[in-house]
mmCIF file of C-alpha atoms in Angstrom:
data_model
loop_
_atom_site.group_PDB
_atom_site.id
_atom_site.type_symbol
_atom_site.label_atom_id
_atom_site.label_comp_id
_atom_site.label_asym_id
_atom_site.label_seq_id
_atom_site.Cartn_x
_atom_site.Cartn_y
_atom_site.Cartn_z
ATOM 1 C CA MET C 20 149.745 52.257 140.381
ATOM 2 C CA MET C 21 146.880 50.343 138.991
ATOM 3 C CA HIS C 22 144.693 53.885 137.451
ATOM 4 C CA GLY C 23 147.834 54.942 135.283
ATOM 5 C CA ARG C 24 147.265 51.408 133.966
ATOM 6 C CA ARG C 25 144.192 52.412 133.221
ATOM 7 C CA VAL C 26 144.233 55.617 131.755
ATOM 8 C CA GLN C 27 146.933 54.532 129.020
ATOM 9 C CA ALA C 28 144.794 51.193 128.305
ATOM 10 C CA ALA C 29 142.140 54.225 127.441
ATOM 11 C CA LEU C 30 145.139 56.058 125.324
ATOM 12 C CA TRP C 31 145.735 53.663 123.111
ATOM 13 C CA ASN C 32 141.821 52.301 122.724
ATOM 14 C CA ASP C 33 141.615 56.161 121.758
ATOM 15 C CA MET C 34 144.487 56.367 119.542
ATOM 16 C CA ALA C 35 143.933 52.735 117.337
ATOM 17 C CA LEU C 36 140.808 53.972 117.696
ATOM 18 C CA LYS C 37 141.415 57.252 115.242
ATOM 19 C CA ARG C 38 144.169 55.869 113.445
ATOM 20 C CA ALA C 39 140.842 52.725 112.507
ATOM 21 C CA PHE C 40 138.613 55.607 111.686
ATOM 22 C CA ASN C 41 140.831 57.369 109.064
ATOM 23 C CA THR C 42 141.742 54.540 107.099
ATOM 24 C CA VAL C 43 138.105 53.626 106.507
ATOM 25 C CA SER C 44 136.766 54.130 102.377
ATOM 26 C CA ILE C 45 133.054 55.187 102.296
ATOM 27 C CA PRO C 46 131.686 53.490 98.790
ATOM 28 C CA THR C 47 130.083 56.052 96.731
ATOM 29 C CA SER C 48 128.269 55.970 93.528
ATOM 30 C CA SER C 49 129.781 57.813 91.036
ATOM 31 C CA GLN C 50 126.146 58.660 89.219
ATOM 32 C CA LYS C 51 122.759 60.340 90.887
ATOM 33 C CA ARG C 52 119.545 57.780 90.729
ATOM 34 C CA GLY C 53 117.586 60.190 89.374
ATOM 35 C CA LEU C 54 113.542 59.252 89.841
ATOM 36 C CA PRO C 55 111.726 57.025 87.504
ATOM 37 C CA GLN C 56 110.579 57.464 84.989
ATOM 38 C CA LEU C 57 106.075 57.734 84.663
ATOM 39 C CA ARG C 58 104.352 56.131 81.942
ATOM 40 C CA PRO C 59 102.527 59.122 79.559
ATOM 41 C CA ASP C 60 99.527 58.179 80.461
ATOM 42 C CA GLN C 61 100.582 58.195 84.406
ATOM 43 C CA PHE C 62 101.970 62.019 83.682
ATOM 44 C CA LYS C 63 99.369 63.223 82.049
ATOM 45 C CA ALA C 64 96.735 62.249 84.856
ATOM 46 C CA LEU C 65 99.179 63.994 87.173
ATOM 47 C CA ALA C 66 100.090 67.315 85.592
ATOM 48 C CA GLY C 67 96.703 67.947 84.676
ATOM 49 C CA SER C 68 95.160 67.445 88.275
ATOM 50 C CA CYS C 69 97.934 68.781 89.569
ATOM 51 C CA LEU C 70 96.739 72.745 87.820
ATOM 52 C CA ALA C 71 93.622 71.596 87.993
ATOM 53 C CA ARG C 72 94.352 71.702 91.703
ATOM 54 C CA VAL C 73 96.722 75.006 91.530
ATOM 55 C CA GLU C 74 92.833 76.589 89.301
ATOM 56 C CA GLY C 75 90.260 75.296 92.396
ATOM 57 C CA ALA C 76 92.997 77.103 95.627
ATOM 58 C CA LEU C 77 92.779 80.015 93.335
ATOM 59 C CA GLU C 78 88.810 80.489 92.818
ATOM 60 C CA PRO C 79 88.596 82.640 95.547
ATOM 61 C CA LEU C 80 90.711 85.516 93.681
ATOM 62 C CA LEU C 81 88.776 85.677 90.521
ATOM 63 C CA PRO C 82 86.574 88.714 89.816
ATOM 64 C CA PRO C 83 84.220 90.566 91.566
ATOM 65 C CA VAL C 84 86.974 89.454 94.392
ATOM 66 C CA ASN C 85 89.089 91.279 92.585
ATOM 67 C CA THR C 86 89.060 93.438 89.121
ATOM 68 C CA ILE C 87 92.537 92.608 87.255
ATOM 69 C CA PHE C 88 93.075 88.874 88.367
ATOM 70 C CA HIS C 89 92.848 86.988 85.581
ATOM 71 C CA VAL C 90 93.239 82.928 84.884
ATOM 72 C CA SER C 91 93.236 80.809 82.211
ATOM 73 C CA ARG C 92 93.800 77.332 80.431
ATOM 74 C CA THR C 93 95.449 76.240 77.015
ATOM 75 C CA SER C 94 95.975 72.491 75.770
ATOM 76 C CA ASN C 95 97.418 73.251 74.073
ATOM 77 C CA PRO C 96 99.926 73.645 76.030
ATOM 78 C CA ASP C 97 98.724 72.333 78.981
ATOM 79 C CA ALA C 98 98.975 75.331 80.293
ATOM 80 C CA LEU C 99 97.465 77.609 83.199
ATOM 81 C CA VAL C 100 98.232 81.638 82.561
ATOM 82 C CA VAL C 101 97.609 83.930 85.146
ATOM 83 C CA THR C 102 98.097 86.925 84.058
ATOM 84 C CA LEU C 103 97.821 91.038 86.722
ATOM 85 C CA ALA C 104 97.760 94.104 85.903
ATOM 86 C CA ALA C 105 101.430 94.371 85.675
ATOM 87 C CA HIS C 106 102.561 90.666 85.719
ATOM 88 C CA GLU C 107 101.882 87.243 83.778
ATOM 89 C CA PHE C 108 103.125 84.026 85.103
ATOM 90 C CA GLN C 109 102.321 80.489 83.702
ATOM 91 C CA LEU C 110 102.492 77.147 84.319
ATOM 92 C CA THR C 111 103.529 74.886 81.625
ATOM 93 C CA VAL C 112 103.714 71.306 81.931
ATOM 94 C CA LEU C 113 105.997 69.870 79.654
ATOM 95 C CA ALA C 114 105.389 66.442 79.096
ATOM 96 C CA LYS C 115 107.998 64.979 77.367
ATOM 97 C CA THR C 116 110.989 65.887 79.637
ATOM 98 C CA GLN C 117 108.155 64.810 82.665
ATOM 99 C CA LYS C 118 108.325 68.194 84.439
ATOM 100 C CA ILE C 119 106.197 70.893 85.283
ATOM 101 C CA GLU C 120 107.678 74.822 84.318
ATOM 102 C CA LEU C 121 106.285 78.555 86.291
ATOM 103 C CA VAL C 122 107.366 81.468 85.224
ATOM 104 C CA SER C 123 107.243 84.740 86.678
ATOM 105 C CA PRO C 124 108.297 87.645 86.025
ATOM 106 C CA ILE C 125 109.190 88.449 90.001
ATOM 107 C CA SER C 126 111.287 84.689 90.682
ATOM 108 C CA GLY C 127 112.338 83.700 87.252
ATOM 109 C CA THR C 128 112.605 80.070 85.960
ATOM 110 C CA ARG C 129 111.136 77.866 88.374
ATOM 111 C CA THR C 130 110.926 73.820 87.740
ATOM 112 C CA TYR C 131 109.220 70.956 89.659
ATOM 113 C CA VAL C 132 108.790 67.481 88.939
ATOM 114 C CA TYR C 133 106.300 64.742 90.321
ATOM 115 C CA ASN C 134 108.475 61.441 92.504
ATOM 116 C CA PRO C 135 106.850 58.624 93.121
ATOM 117 C CA ARG C 136 108.386 57.833 96.363
ATOM 118 C CA THR C 137 106.557 60.973 98.570
ATOM 119 C CA LEU C 138 104.735 61.247 95.809
ATOM 120 C CA ARG C 139 104.668 64.542 95.436
ATOM 121 C CA TRP C 140 105.636 67.284 93.326
ATOM 122 C CA GLN C 141 108.750 68.514 94.398
ATOM 123 C CA ASP C 142 111.366 72.183 92.493
ATOM 124 C CA HIS C 143 114.166 70.066 90.445
ATOM 125 C CA VAL C 144 116.949 71.640 90.240
ATOM 126 C CA SER C 145 119.054 70.996 87.304
ATOM 127 C CA GLU C 146 122.997 69.313 86.986
#
């Protein structure tokens, strides 16, 4: 008899928990929080550093190792252009929107934003 009451009490507790969780509402925000804007001079320095790192990483691939590989840098707009025999890739700094855009004939256009929380450039997906 005592065992039956324990089982019945456990079932009632289980049902009460299910009812409680079915009515719980979790507050949500109607707006997504974006990344904070950087000061223009701070963004310019970070973007310039990013292009310099990419350019430095590509140096081992330059001639005489690859005769069809060419890298050039422009200042207005600040961009890095990588030219191969059949393709051209362009990494451009978009100062107004604080983004870096990669245009690739293979994967299309990708946009990157700097995340000051993680201190990294991350892929940006437009809403």
